[in-house]
Structure formats: C-alpha cells, structure tokens
C-alpha cells in the first residue's frame, strides 16, 4: 500500500513535469548530411536539441508507447534508439546492410526495415533486438515500408522493380507483388485500412491499391502549369486523421500537392523548398512540416491557408520529419 | 483474421503456389548479344602500371557485364510475364560475321531482341542486313551520329548516347562556366574528325568561340614538333578551355595541366562526357553501381550502363504491355507512354523520330561527376533532354513513322 502510493506519487510528479515541455510539442528531423537528429519546439521552431547519431540518419519512427524514437542510421547498419525524455541514445538494433525506411507494428512488437542494397526486408523483434526473419527477393532497391493499420501485413515498395510487395511479416512470406508506376517510393494507408496510396517518383503520380483485392484502382497524376513533367517527382505522402486529405511532396517541383482523397483530385499545390521529400502532420492536422533536402531546411505549412508560414534551417540534407505533440 | 481476409490470404497463397510451380516450365525469353573479338575501343591499359601488355593484367571492359546484370535485375518481371529471361552472347571475329551470328541465335532460341556492341560501321551493316527480319537491335556502344541520322533504321534503337549528345553536354558545361573561348586539338583518326565536327556544331548551337583547331599526332618525332609538343600545340592562341578529340585517349591523357595557358580540358581527357560514372551518388545510382561491382569486380563504365538499361527497357515494356510480342514491344518502346528509370534522375524515353534513348550525360573527372547535362538553364520546348543531340526538327532520320513531329 505504502509502496503503491509512492509509485503513484512519482508517476503524478513525472506526468506533471513532462506535460510542460510536451505542450508545445516537438519536431524531430534527421539530417543525413551531417549525422544528426535535431529537435525543434513546434511553437517557437527553435532548435532545442542536436543529437549526434550514427552515419547517415534517415527514417525515424516513434515507438507506439511514445517513449522512444527509432533512428535508421544507414551507414552504421543499425537502428538507434533515442530516449525521448533524456534525448540520449540508449541502445541500438542491428539491421543488416544499409537500413533506409522502416515501420513498427501497432503493438510495438516487431519492426520491418528495407535493405536497399540486398533486395531484402528484415523483420526484427524489438524487445530482444534480434532478427526474426530476412525476407528475400522483395524487389530491387526496396524502399518504403508501411504496416497495414491492423498490423497484419506490411507493404514494401521496390524502386527498381516498380512493384509493391505485400508481406506477412509474422510468417515471413511474400503474399503478392503489385505492379505500380515508375520508381515507387513511399506510401500510406487510408485510416480505414482499405486503400494503400503509393508515390511513383518517376511516374509523377500516386497509385492507389485496394488493400483487399490488391488491384491498382486509381492513379493520380500531378501536373501544374509552369512545372515540367521531369521535375514532378513525388516521394512522401501523409494523410489527415479523418482520411479526407492527402499531402504529397513533389521533390524537384518545389511543391506539395494537396489531394482530396474521396474524389482523387488535386485541390492545390503549395510552394515549399528545394527537393521537398519528407512530410509529417501535427496531431490536429493544422500544420504540415516538410523537409527540403536540397535547401537544408524545413517548411512549416499552414493547412488552412495552404501556404508555408516559416522555413527553418535544420542541417545538411534533411531527410525525415516526425512530430510529437 | 476475418473469414474474408483469411480466404483472401488463402487465395493469394494458392496463386503464389501456382506461379512457383509454373516457374519450372516458364518459357525462355532470350536476349541475343553480339560483340567483336577485335574492338579498338576495349584495348586499354590493364591494372598494372608498368607491364601494360600482360594478359593477366587485362581487364575485360566489355559491356556484356552490364547486360548480364540487367537480366538479373528484371528477373521479377519474368515471374510476372510468365517467362524466364536469359542472355545468349556470341563474340564474332569480324563485323561481316554479325548477321550470320544473329541469325544462328535467332534460329536456335527464337530471340528477337539483340544488343549490339560494335563500332558504328558494323552496327550500320548489321542493321542493313536485318531490315526484313522482324528483330529489334539495340546499339549499346556506337556513338556515330549517322546511325541516328541518314543511316537510321526503324528496328535499330540506341541506348548509347550519340557523339553529338556528348559534345553538346561538354559545350553546355563550358557555356555555364563562362569559358567561351576554346582551343580544339584533333587526333588523326576518322572518329576524331567526327568528334570535332560534333563539337563544332555544339559550339555554334551554344555560342562558344573556337579560337583554333589544331591536329596532333602521338609521336616523338622532332620533325613533327608542331603537332606532338603540347607547348607548341597550346601556344599562341586565345582560349579558356581545350577540347580534345582523341578516341584512342593515349595522347589526351597528357593534356590536362600541360597547356600553355591555364585552361580546363574537356573531351577525351579532363572533364569527360559519359553516359555513366561510378562516382555518381544520386538518384539510386550507388545501388546500381554497387550491384555491378559486386557482380563484376570492376567499376561500371558508360557502355555497361547502356547495355544494362537496354535490358531494363525491354523488361519494362514487357511488364507494362503484358506481352512478349515484338510488335507490341517495339510500338510501346517508341510510344508516348514509355518511361524508364535509368538511375540518372529524369525518366528516360526513346525519341520517336530516330530511336535514340533520351538521357542525361554526366561530365566526369577520373573520380567525380562534376555536372550532369542538360545543365540548369538549358531548356527545350518539349523535353530538356532534347537539348542533347539532334531533335525532331533537325534530325536527318526518315525511317521512323513519327506521329508527333513538332513543326
């Protein structure tokens, strides 16, 4: 009894203490050019922390319990684990060669990472940090990794094969591969899990896959007067919580496309920075943050006004952005 | 797992099993590959700096290695198309033997796509000999512009850039750097004359001034000092850059840092235009190069890239058309929907007026890609890649049915 109340008290104090910095929220950005992850206050947009990581940090993911950030350090061949409270790296997971993009299942038990040079995806048990399975032949130059919302399957894009491999990571088998547009990069599921949207960097488009039938049901092409087809190079894609709107970063086109999910139409194009790649939304969907790999900054976009309100220099070649608020 | 999803998973598993069982019996789709045992372009220094003639030090630079990697890369496309890709390569003693070797492979394997690694004249002859044969030839190494111009053929495609494309890339770079006055050094071979011709055309297109053209010879003869001594060859002229035309490249190597005036050297030495260079780090190129080096144990050359991308082009056409019929593939390759990822940035496509693959050209030193053409600011009304080489309006090729020639 005595012990219980002490623990309860500690938890209460901790919760109070931690609620303060979390209020403003934090923006995490990986800089693959100078091996850091920077943490910005989401209100002031000041850089609060600079964390040294292993070589070439790229994808970032929060643990489902919200206590850690996983960082793919590609040149170090591992995923590093950052404690979000202390902002220190407390461990790492060996991943096999050159981990680039990964995802964590909703229960936090396993993560799946693409190994770009080996045409493989590796399934890792997070708690023990051990490799459960290496799935071979997922397509050449695998990149985007996305769990279905129910955590049962994972969709892996292969840039050089123009396919999305549908994988059962728990059994370690490829169920199917779906032909999409040219150079598929990353994707997202609609919140109901019915559709998987994937960007085609060289196709200048997004392919929509029915998650049940695994057929491509629609293709959205991006075109804007004054932009050349060759510069429209979609890479990242995020959706609002209600699943009505998708934002697609268009790479060398300097713009982000805002797409109405139901009608599959582009509502507008929002100017961002040079080689705009990574994207993340705040939890209330009011702001979109994108990384501009070739101008070493992020743009913060107001999703009501559909325009960028601030850009902030963050480091060399910013790759991925995640928001905790 | 709901009943419906379980059924779906079961169905998928069943499909997978079917395709696995079918793998054994999948018919072969054979790519023919022809090259010449004696080809001046590949007689290069080995790895040893002194004993350069030693057989053991001779490195095989033939682009066949690129074709082999291409076939491995499109394996997954074969699963989808229900075929197994194989490469059937034949090396013939001289160019006259190419048509017969092609016919033999065709009779034996049914192959109708042939990659040709041979100099321009040989490519022209084999194309002329196969006009009525319902085949697709892909030129992976000949840069001769006549193959894309007056000697073009509708069944002959080119993944190698042309001499004009390479010269245009070099000229764009000089203009971008504002090094507008150029001294041209020309070697004794016919190819060198052709290269100078292309550079002259590029200079007039982009507004470079050729101060003088001088012929060099590779020799130590004191009576030819005006043509073999770099002090004399590069003296008494106004230039900011020196363009060297030397297919042999042995003389060209001595030019950088040996000019009378400080000057950039471009062309056969110094900054070289090339379809591919191992040091390129963007657009997925390191992955391509990594696979090549692990497989072959040497660096990937421009012609390796051209052979690799030729196989990938056919793979792409097969999966997009869901057909392995020559007629469908040929039409799709030259059609408006074809887009190919060559790991050089923009999507590649074939020019419908002469079968040339549109592509960026790298400008590389020995160990770095300094720039990639088309350079920023060089724009074309339809596709910036068409600032390199002859476009639809200036092409001499009349053998292609081109639906969309801009007037």
XYZ file of C-alpha atoms in Angstrom:
732
model
C 0.000 0.000 0.000
C 2.725 2.347 1.065
C 4.785 1.389 -1.967
C 1.823 1.828 -4.274
C 1.169 5.424 -3.218
C 4.832 6.314 -3.561
C 4.864 4.971 -7.110
C 1.625 6.759 -7.801
C 3.055 9.992 -6.471
C 6.193 9.619 -8.587
C 4.075 8.994 -11.642
C 1.993 12.048 -10.883
C 5.044 14.262 -10.460
C 6.580 12.850 -13.623
C 3.393 13.371 -15.555
C 3.110 16.965 -14.387
C 6.746 17.670 -15.037
C 6.682 16.178 -18.502
C 3.421 17.718 -19.516
C 5.066 21.117 -19.702
C 7.664 20.619 -22.461
C 5.315 18.336 -24.345
C 2.652 21.011 -24.550
C 4.370 22.907 -27.276
C 5.243 19.668 -28.991
C 8.443 18.637 -30.692
C 9.524 18.276 -34.286
C 12.239 15.688 -34.995
C 14.264 15.964 -38.204
C 17.051 13.638 -39.387
C 19.916 15.270 -41.298
C 21.568 12.606 -43.426
C 24.315 15.020 -44.489
C 25.743 15.747 -41.055
C 24.665 12.749 -38.994
C 22.330 14.466 -36.564
C 18.739 14.440 -35.459
C 17.552 17.874 -34.396
C 14.600 18.562 -32.097
C 12.629 21.765 -32.608
C 9.986 23.275 -30.399
C 6.876 23.066 -32.552
C 5.654 26.516 -31.485
C 8.797 28.633 -31.486
C 10.519 26.476 -34.146
C 13.771 26.920 -32.229
C 16.210 24.026 -32.295
C 16.249 22.736 -28.724
C 18.484 19.694 -29.092
C 21.030 18.402 -31.589
C 21.609 14.671 -31.245
C 24.645 13.025 -32.830
C 23.718 9.750 -34.499
C 25.419 7.007 -36.452
C 26.255 7.710 -40.104
C 23.535 8.932 -42.462
C 20.387 9.003 -40.320
C 17.286 8.645 -42.459
C 13.897 7.269 -41.412
C 12.538 7.990 -37.924
C 9.644 6.356 -36.056
C 8.237 6.783 -32.564
C 7.630 3.660 -30.514
C 3.876 3.010 -30.174
C 4.108 3.774 -26.412
C 5.564 7.185 -27.199
C 8.687 6.774 -25.101
C 11.344 6.306 -27.766
C 12.387 7.373 -31.226
C 13.940 4.831 -33.570
C 16.515 6.241 -35.994
C 17.740 4.361 -39.066
C 21.492 5.086 -39.229
C 22.127 3.776 -42.735
C 25.905 3.856 -42.790
C 26.132 2.284 -39.348
C 23.876 -0.602 -40.473
C 21.654 -0.221 -37.448
C 18.622 1.444 -35.937
C 19.457 3.582 -32.935
C 17.064 4.032 -30.030
C 16.621 7.519 -28.607
C 15.034 8.019 -25.205
C 12.607 10.883 -25.710
C 12.799 12.193 -22.167
C 16.557 12.352 -21.783
C 17.273 12.880 -25.512
C 20.068 10.343 -25.304
C 20.684 7.316 -27.451
C 20.217 4.357 -25.145
C 20.826 1.469 -27.484
C 20.673 0.142 -30.999
C 19.381 -2.712 -33.091
C 21.477 -4.387 -35.791
C 19.510 -4.410 -39.030
C 21.647 -5.800 -41.810
C 23.094 -3.586 -44.523
C 22.005 -0.038 -45.200
C 18.647 0.333 -43.437
C 16.707 3.197 -45.000
C 12.972 3.115 -44.296
C 11.218 1.050 -41.637
C 7.927 0.727 -39.816
C 6.788 -0.603 -36.464
C 3.692 -2.721 -35.959
C 0.968 -1.055 -33.861
C 1.671 -3.281 -30.843
C 5.356 -2.368 -30.863
C 6.494 -5.965 -31.049
C 8.312 -6.021 -34.390
C 9.734 -3.641 -36.913
C 10.321 -4.215 -40.610
C 13.155 -2.471 -42.423
C 14.111 -2.353 -46.111
C 17.707 -3.207 -47.011
C 18.159 -1.273 -50.195
C 21.291 -2.985 -51.471
C 20.142 -6.536 -50.917
C 16.559 -6.626 -52.260
C 15.554 -7.744 -48.773
C 13.295 -6.768 -45.912
C 14.324 -7.657 -42.372
C 11.828 -8.385 -39.607
C 13.204 -7.546 -36.173
C 11.909 -8.368 -32.711
C 12.145 -5.024 -30.940
C 12.324 -6.204 -27.324
C 15.242 -8.566 -27.884
C 16.741 -6.617 -30.805
C 17.156 -9.834 -32.754
C 16.351 -10.574 -36.374
C 13.316 -12.810 -36.710
C 13.313 -13.245 -40.474
C 15.022 -11.910 -43.550
C 12.598 -11.850 -46.447
C 14.467 -12.155 -49.718
C 13.556 -11.041 -53.204
C 11.106 -8.300 -52.236
C 12.100 -6.416 -55.399
C 15.206 -4.468 -56.330
C 16.048 -1.394 -54.278
C 13.304 -1.770 -51.674
C 12.364 1.500 -50.040
C 9.023 2.358 -48.430
C 7.788 0.119 -45.609
C 4.248 0.537 -44.279
C 2.246 -1.633 -41.901
C -1.455 -2.062 -42.501
C -3.354 -0.321 -39.676
C -4.237 -3.752 -38.210
C -0.545 -4.682 -38.188
C -1.080 -7.933 -40.076
C 0.723 -7.118 -43.265
C 3.402 -4.793 -44.464
C 3.671 -3.186 -47.909
C 7.205 -2.693 -49.260
C 7.950 -0.683 -52.398
C 10.763 -1.673 -54.772
C 12.114 1.307 -56.698
C 13.830 -0.561 -59.482
C 11.154 -3.221 -59.986
C 8.156 -0.849 -59.971
C 6.340 -3.105 -57.543
C 4.858 -3.142 -54.074
C 5.447 -6.417 -52.248
C 2.683 -7.411 -49.852
C 4.297 -9.254 -46.969
C 3.066 -11.188 -43.972
C 5.874 -10.242 -41.553
C 4.668 -12.620 -38.839
C 5.050 -15.623 -41.122
C 7.887 -14.063 -43.093
C 6.388 -14.640 -46.534
C 5.621 -12.531 -49.596
C 1.920 -12.826 -50.402
C 1.879 -10.906 -53.663
C 3.554 -8.183 -55.614
C 1.612 -5.412 -57.267
C 2.820 -3.516 -60.320
C 2.554 0.253 -59.824
C 4.087 3.298 -61.559
C 7.765 4.023 -62.124
C 10.085 4.173 -59.134
C 7.624 3.738 -56.252
C 8.922 5.384 -53.095
C 6.677 5.585 -50.038
C 3.072 5.182 -49.148
C 0.326 5.436 -46.565
C -2.905 3.649 -45.804
C -6.204 5.386 -45.562
C -7.152 5.373 -41.854
C -9.772 2.672 -42.507
C -7.027 0.475 -43.982
C -8.932 -0.076 -47.226
C -6.529 1.663 -49.570
C -2.779 1.959 -49.844
C -1.550 5.088 -51.610
C 1.977 4.971 -53.008
C 4.053 7.662 -54.725
C 5.746 6.970 -58.080
C 8.760 9.243 -58.239
C 9.454 8.903 -61.965
C 5.854 8.354 -62.934
C 4.951 11.728 -61.426
C 1.932 10.048 -59.888
C 0.317 8.206 -56.996
C -1.063 4.684 -57.415
C -3.960 3.621 -55.222
C -4.081 -0.058 -54.320
C -7.196 -1.713 -52.932
C -5.790 -3.411 -49.838
C -8.223 -6.315 -50.139
C -8.075 -7.195 -53.842
C -4.524 -5.858 -54.304
C -5.500 -4.261 -57.599
C -4.496 -0.737 -58.610
C -7.846 1.034 -58.673
C -6.756 4.586 -59.456
C -3.791 6.688 -60.483
C -3.459 10.367 -59.653
C -1.180 12.382 -61.917
C 0.343 15.658 -60.882
C 0.510 18.471 -63.370
C 0.937 22.150 -62.811
C 1.347 24.887 -65.328
C 4.933 26.075 -65.320
C 6.250 22.813 -63.899
C 7.963 20.327 -66.165
C 6.947 16.692 -66.088
C 10.524 15.675 -65.356
C 10.609 17.806 -62.196
C 7.449 16.370 -60.676
C 8.957 13.651 -58.542
C 6.603 12.563 -55.722
C 8.291 10.958 -52.714
C 6.437 11.140 -49.398
C 2.737 11.042 -48.636
C 0.769 11.722 -45.436
C -2.940 11.670 -44.721
C -5.038 13.592 -42.248
C -6.546 11.614 -39.370
C -10.028 11.731 -40.846
C -8.704 10.352 -44.124
C -10.132 13.157 -46.235
C -6.925 14.831 -47.356
C -3.534 13.605 -48.512
C -0.382 15.688 -48.875
C 2.222 14.534 -51.392
C 5.719 16.014 -51.552
C 6.783 16.558 -55.168
C 10.597 16.566 -54.883
C 12.248 18.705 -57.534
C 8.991 20.538 -58.265
C 9.378 22.555 -55.025
C 5.711 21.930 -54.221
C 3.436 19.820 -52.067
C 0.204 18.593 -53.661
C -2.933 18.671 -51.559
C -5.280 15.891 -52.689
C -8.917 15.282 -51.861
C -8.961 11.590 -51.020
C -12.585 10.861 -51.905
C -12.572 12.458 -55.349
C -8.859 11.747 -56.080
C -8.409 15.295 -57.271
C -5.588 17.714 -56.598
C -7.006 20.710 -54.731
C -3.922 22.867 -54.815
C -0.140 22.954 -54.974
C 1.712 24.528 -52.053
C 5.156 26.034 -52.552
C 7.875 24.532 -50.291
C 11.674 24.234 -50.689
C 14.159 22.540 -52.986
C 13.819 18.753 -53.322
C 10.942 18.507 -50.879
C 10.823 14.933 -49.567
C 9.766 14.099 -46.014
C 6.411 15.131 -44.538
C 4.564 14.966 -41.224
C 1.361 16.471 -39.842
C 0.751 17.806 -36.347
C -1.754 15.710 -34.393
C -4.525 18.238 -35.022
C -3.651 18.308 -38.749
C -3.370 22.093 -38.629
C 0.237 22.200 -39.759
C 2.309 20.181 -42.212
C 6.079 20.082 -41.860
C 8.205 19.069 -44.867
C 11.949 18.530 -45.278
C 13.696 20.240 -48.186
C 16.711 18.037 -48.886
C 18.472 20.383 -51.287
C 17.942 23.623 -49.379
C 18.839 22.201 -45.942
C 15.674 23.430 -44.292
C 12.121 22.547 -43.347
C 8.972 24.378 -44.376
C 6.075 24.693 -41.966
C 2.796 24.833 -43.870
C -0.500 26.115 -42.532
C -3.055 23.588 -43.806
C -5.938 26.065 -43.529
C -4.277 28.744 -45.632
C -2.393 26.179 -47.776
C 0.818 28.107 -47.659
C 4.187 27.886 -45.947
C 4.469 30.228 -42.981
C 8.055 29.595 -41.927
C 11.186 27.880 -43.117
C 13.883 26.884 -40.676
C 17.448 25.777 -41.422
C 17.978 22.424 -39.689
C 21.212 20.865 -41.004
C 22.594 19.243 -44.120
C 20.218 17.247 -46.310
C 17.226 16.848 -44.011
C 15.542 13.508 -44.750
C 12.655 12.597 -42.458
C 10.425 14.604 -40.118
C 8.232 13.284 -37.283
C 6.127 15.302 -34.867
C 5.336 14.514 -31.247
C 2.632 16.695 -29.792
C -8.359 -12.504 -39.103
C -11.866 -12.346 -40.529
C -13.160 -15.123 -42.714
C -12.980 -12.868 -45.728
C -9.363 -11.890 -45.222
C -8.431 -15.477 -44.439
C -9.999 -16.535 -47.699
C -8.184 -13.779 -49.496
C -4.896 -14.836 -47.932
C -5.627 -18.449 -48.866
C -6.348 -17.437 -52.407
C -3.150 -15.452 -52.583
C -1.169 -18.354 -51.203
C -2.732 -20.605 -53.814
C -1.831 -18.152 -56.575
C 1.687 -17.990 -55.273
C 1.982 -21.762 -55.271
C 0.714 -21.924 -58.831
C 3.269 -19.416 -60.003
C 6.035 -21.225 -58.112
C 5.117 -24.483 -59.807
C 4.958 -22.733 -63.164
C 8.455 -21.325 -62.721
C 9.984 -24.583 -63.859
C 8.111 -24.623 -67.141
C 8.187 -20.908 -67.927
C 9.384 -20.494 -71.499
C 12.665 -18.723 -72.018
C 12.819 -15.192 -73.351
C 16.294 -14.859 -74.791
C 18.205 -11.667 -75.376
C 20.811 -12.020 -78.100
C 24.098 -10.235 -77.530
C 26.759 -9.716 -80.158
C 30.214 -8.179 -79.998
C 33.535 -8.372 -81.847
C 36.676 -10.121 -80.653
C 38.784 -7.284 -82.001
C 37.442 -3.875 -80.978
C 39.870 -0.976 -80.616
C 37.639 0.659 -78.011
C 38.396 -2.021 -75.443
C 42.165 -2.370 -75.875
C 43.005 -0.461 -72.745
C 45.582 -0.481 -70.046
C 45.292 -3.257 -67.524
C 45.596 -2.851 -63.794
C 49.372 -2.979 -63.640
C 51.043 0.364 -64.300
C 54.223 -0.978 -65.883
C 53.540 -4.292 -67.560
C 50.605 -2.923 -69.509
C 50.610 -5.621 -72.164
C 50.416 -8.507 -69.729
C 47.446 -10.763 -70.399
C 46.946 -11.384 -66.711
C 46.530 -7.698 -66.116
C 43.999 -7.200 -68.861
C 40.621 -6.136 -67.523
C 37.540 -7.068 -69.512
C 35.703 -3.779 -70.017
C 33.091 -5.219 -72.357
C 29.551 -4.077 -71.606
C 28.270 -7.625 -71.680
C 28.642 -7.482 -67.893
C 26.041 -4.700 -67.863
C 23.659 -6.826 -69.931
C 24.108 -9.726 -67.527
C 23.234 -7.516 -64.596
C 20.193 -6.249 -66.487
C 18.929 -9.795 -66.952
C 19.363 -10.467 -63.222
C 17.612 -7.209 -62.369
C 14.482 -7.970 -64.379
C 14.058 -11.494 -63.021
C 10.968 -10.401 -61.110
C 9.457 -9.073 -64.346
C 9.869 -12.544 -65.799
C 7.783 -14.043 -62.994
C 5.041 -11.601 -63.831
C 5.261 -12.088 -67.591
C 5.497 -15.864 -67.335
C 8.910 -16.155 -68.954
C 12.466 -16.768 -67.876
C 14.983 -14.255 -69.140
C 18.298 -15.477 -70.461
C 21.190 -13.909 -72.316
C 22.792 -15.624 -75.283
C 26.069 -13.920 -76.161
C 28.249 -14.538 -79.180
C 31.597 -12.953 -79.972
C 32.439 -12.895 -83.663
C 35.808 -12.430 -85.331
C 34.844 -9.577 -87.614
C 31.910 -7.354 -88.409
C 30.961 -9.335 -91.535
C 30.060 -12.260 -89.305
C 27.472 -10.355 -87.264
C 24.369 -11.047 -89.411
C 25.080 -14.791 -89.561
C 25.681 -14.975 -85.804
C 22.445 -13.114 -85.207
C 20.542 -15.472 -87.492
C 22.017 -18.514 -85.734
C 20.959 -17.305 -82.281
C 17.561 -16.429 -83.617
C 17.024 -19.832 -85.196
C 18.134 -21.611 -82.056
C 16.398 -19.567 -79.361
C 13.713 -17.508 -81.066
C 15.381 -14.333 -79.771
C 14.254 -11.145 -81.470
C 15.951 -8.567 -79.250
C 19.672 -8.200 -79.920
C 22.114 -5.959 -78.116
C 24.963 -4.929 -80.396
C 28.311 -3.814 -79.013
C 30.295 -2.800 -82.098
C 31.673 0.312 -83.789
C 29.349 2.453 -85.892
C 30.113 0.965 -89.304
C 29.483 -2.570 -88.045
C 26.205 -1.529 -86.424
C 25.122 0.109 -89.686
C 25.891 -3.055 -91.655
C 24.102 -5.431 -89.327
C 21.076 -3.125 -89.273
C 21.039 -3.025 -93.075
C 21.312 -6.819 -93.247
C 18.380 -7.375 -90.880
C 15.874 -4.887 -92.285
C 13.370 -7.596 -93.207
C 13.909 -9.794 -90.156
C 11.405 -8.643 -87.553
C 14.028 -8.033 -84.872
C 14.842 -5.179 -82.507
C 18.508 -4.207 -82.423
C 19.805 -2.079 -79.561
C 23.083 -0.279 -80.068
C 24.835 -0.086 -76.693
C 28.170 1.493 -77.583
C 28.383 3.150 -81.026
C 28.233 6.940 -80.795
C 28.133 7.567 -84.560
C 25.507 10.203 -85.332
C 24.855 8.826 -88.811
C 23.215 5.782 -87.191
C 20.663 8.192 -85.740
C 20.543 10.288 -88.912
C 20.786 9.323 -92.555
C 21.722 5.701 -91.777
C 18.979 5.159 -89.178
C 16.684 2.136 -89.272
C 13.294 1.678 -87.665
C 14.326 -1.545 -85.912
C 17.558 -0.037 -84.539
C 17.381 1.656 -81.123
C 20.242 3.319 -79.269
C 20.857 3.324 -75.535
C 24.356 4.708 -76.067
C 24.303 8.476 -76.384
C 25.460 9.847 -79.717
C 28.635 11.803 -80.322
C 26.512 14.940 -80.717
C 24.846 14.391 -77.333
C 28.251 14.046 -75.682
C 29.601 17.145 -77.446
C 26.501 19.155 -76.540
C 26.947 18.192 -72.888
C 30.554 19.409 -72.919
C 29.571 22.637 -74.672
C 26.766 23.315 -72.189
C 29.207 22.988 -69.348
C 31.698 25.425 -70.881
C 28.931 27.944 -71.521
C 27.595 27.531 -67.976
C 31.075 28.260 -66.630
C 31.540 31.156 -68.999
C 34.618 29.580 -70.572
C 33.641 30.608 -74.027
C 36.890 30.544 -75.996
C 38.035 27.069 -76.902
C 41.121 25.566 -78.500
C 40.374 22.264 -80.250
C 43.001 19.521 -80.502
C 42.143 16.843 -83.041
C 43.625 13.358 -83.351
C 44.440 11.597 -86.619
C 41.569 9.089 -86.784
C 38.290 9.458 -88.611
C 36.416 9.214 -85.300
C 38.394 12.200 -84.060
C 37.330 14.221 -87.093
C 33.710 13.241 -86.414
C 34.057 14.282 -82.787
C 35.385 17.692 -83.803
C 32.514 18.015 -86.258
C 30.047 17.363 -83.424
C 31.799 19.815 -81.152
C 31.802 22.454 -83.883
C 28.055 22.008 -84.202
C 27.626 22.226 -80.416
C 29.782 25.358 -80.282
C 27.637 27.072 -82.875
C 24.439 25.956 -81.097
C 25.526 27.295 -77.735
C 27.642 30.225 -78.810
C 31.161 29.060 -77.974
C 34.030 30.547 -79.939
C 36.503 28.026 -81.337
C 39.714 30.009 -81.461
C 41.611 27.448 -83.468
C 41.549 23.747 -84.411
C 44.922 22.018 -84.347
C 45.821 18.469 -85.338
C 48.017 16.435 -83.028
C 49.898 13.179 -83.556
C 51.085 10.709 -80.955
C 54.792 10.680 -81.720
C 58.243 11.758 -80.538
C 59.481 12.713 -83.976
C 61.323 16.065 -83.648
C 60.312 16.942 -87.224
C 56.657 16.979 -86.093
C 57.129 19.110 -83.026
C 54.371 21.472 -84.007
C 51.951 18.529 -83.769
C 53.321 16.448 -80.884
C 54.577 19.045 -78.423
C 51.936 20.425 -76.109
C 53.813 23.685 -75.544
C 53.626 24.379 -79.251
C 50.150 22.898 -79.690
C 48.720 25.103 -76.971
C 50.835 28.209 -77.537
C 49.943 31.415 -79.382
C 46.197 31.019 -79.062
C 43.420 32.592 -77.001
C 41.421 30.064 -75.035
C 39.868 29.355 -71.675
C 39.256 25.682 -72.388
C 40.817 22.969 -74.538
C 38.626 20.358 -76.219
C 40.495 17.148 -77.075
C 39.155 14.753 -79.733
C 41.088 11.504 -79.298
C 39.240 8.187 -79.420
C 42.484 6.394 -78.566
C 42.893 8.604 -75.451
C 46.595 7.968 -75.105
C 47.616 11.463 -76.215
C 44.629 13.046 -74.465
C 45.892 11.842 -71.074
C 48.893 14.145 -71.348
C 46.923 17.320 -71.995
C 45.488 18.333 -68.585
C 47.864 20.638 -66.658
C 50.181 20.836 -69.678
C 48.632 23.687 -71.591
C 50.495 26.968 -72.086
C 47.666 28.996 -70.619
C 45.720 27.836 -67.579
C 42.692 26.117 -69.081
C 40.058 23.492 -68.414
C 40.497 20.359 -70.526
C 37.328 18.646 -71.752
C 36.505 15.854 -74.166
C 38.725 12.771 -74.232
C 40.561 13.822 -71.053
C 39.988 16.093 -68.083
C 36.248 16.523 -67.855
C 34.756 13.755 -69.989
C 31.133 13.496 -71.129
C 29.905 9.973 -70.444
C 26.577 8.199 -70.039
C 27.579 6.914 -66.590
C 30.253 7.263 -63.967
C 30.772 5.162 -60.854
C 31.181 8.203 -58.618
C 27.623 9.453 -59.151
C 25.801 9.364 -55.823
C 22.278 10.465 -56.577
C 19.063 9.002 -57.963
C 19.746 5.458 -56.847
C 22.999 5.287 -58.852
C 25.056 3.947 -55.894
C 22.780 0.904 -55.663
C 23.195 0.175 -59.366
C 26.911 0.603 -59.170
C 27.126 -1.491 -56.007
C 25.334 -4.406 -57.653
C 27.585 -4.135 -60.699
C 30.799 -4.031 -58.723
C 29.826 -6.956 -56.511
C 28.957 -8.964 -59.603
C 31.846 -7.994 -61.847
C 34.673 -6.837 -59.608
C 35.308 -3.679 -61.598
C 33.769 -0.260 -61.928
C 30.753 0.315 -64.097
C 31.502 2.105 -67.361
C 29.224 4.114 -69.626
C 28.742 1.217 -72.050
C 27.885 -1.121 -69.153
C 25.134 1.292 -68.236
C 23.873 1.401 -71.828
C 23.696 -2.407 -72.013
C 22.061 -2.647 -68.594
C 19.444 -0.039 -69.422
C 18.708 -1.714 -72.789
C 17.685 -4.905 -70.991
C 15.696 -2.911 -68.469
C 13.878 -1.101 -71.274
C 12.690 -4.402 -72.731
C 11.747 -5.670 -69.246
C 9.751 -2.533 -68.612
C 7.959 -2.836 -71.968
C 7.130 -6.492 -71.310
C 5.519 -5.861 -67.940
C 3.693 -2.715 -68.998
C 2.254 -4.230 -72.196
C 1.811 -7.676 -70.615
C 3.097 -9.006 -73.928
C 6.229 -10.608 -75.284
C 5.353 -9.989 -78.933
C 7.947 -7.999 -80.849
C 5.356 -5.777 -82.481
C 3.804 -4.734 -79.136
C 7.164 -4.101 -77.502
C 8.544 -2.076 -80.390
C 5.432 0.108 -80.532
C 5.433 0.645 -76.770
C 9.149 1.483 -76.595
C 8.701 4.245 -79.160
C 5.279 5.335 -77.915
C 4.386 8.283 -75.689
C 3.759 6.238 -72.518
C 7.155 4.582 -72.229
C 9.159 5.813 -69.224
C 12.317 4.208 -67.960
C 14.228 4.613 -64.729
C 17.926 4.708 -65.560
C 19.057 5.896 -62.095
C 20.277 9.178 -63.584
C 17.386 11.371 -62.455
C 14.715 12.111 -65.042
C 12.594 9.428 -66.647
C 14.106 8.207 -69.907
C 12.261 7.584 -73.160
C 13.065 6.865 -76.802
C 12.957 9.655 -79.361
C 10.209 8.607 -81.738
C 11.983 10.193 -84.708
C 15.203 8.152 -84.528
C 15.094 5.564 -81.732
C 17.664 7.311 -79.550
C 17.215 6.967 -75.774
C 16.854 10.401 -74.223
C 19.153 10.625 -71.255
C 21.266 12.935 -69.119
C 25.012 12.953 -69.855
C 27.468 13.070 -66.973
C 30.572 15.236 -67.044
C 33.148 13.385 -65.007
C 36.762 13.644 -63.980
C 38.626 10.442 -63.063
C 36.800 10.203 -59.759
C 33.923 12.654 -59.631
C 30.840 13.674 -61.552
C 31.235 17.425 -61.721
C 27.977 18.139 -63.509
C 25.129 16.438 -65.323
C 23.770 17.778 -68.609
C 21.308 19.159 -69.504
C 22.591 21.869 -67.183
C 20.271 24.264 -65.425
C 19.105 26.932 -67.835
C 19.389 24.808 -70.992
C 15.777 24.258 -71.811
C 13.932 22.746 -74.724
C 10.369 23.413 -75.753
C 9.209 19.839 -75.115
C 11.804 17.960 -73.061
C 15.043 19.431 -71.738
C 16.822 16.148 -72.505
C 16.346 17.075 -76.168
C 18.885 19.868 -75.787
C 21.386 16.995 -76.176
C 21.735 15.717 -79.740
C 19.581 16.342 -82.792
C 15.938 16.964 -82.007
C 12.932 16.176 -84.169
C 13.324 19.294 -86.288
C 16.994 18.872 -87.124
C 17.115 15.089 -87.466
C 18.043 13.547 -90.821
C 16.344 10.274 -89.990
C 13.364 9.433 -92.216
C 12.805 5.769 -91.370
C 10.544 6.209 -88.362
C 6.802 6.673 -88.542
C 6.575 9.684 -86.263
C 3.088 10.773 -85.348
C 4.103 13.805 -83.345
C 6.800 15.819 -85.060
C 6.606 19.366 -83.749
C 6.562 21.760 -86.671
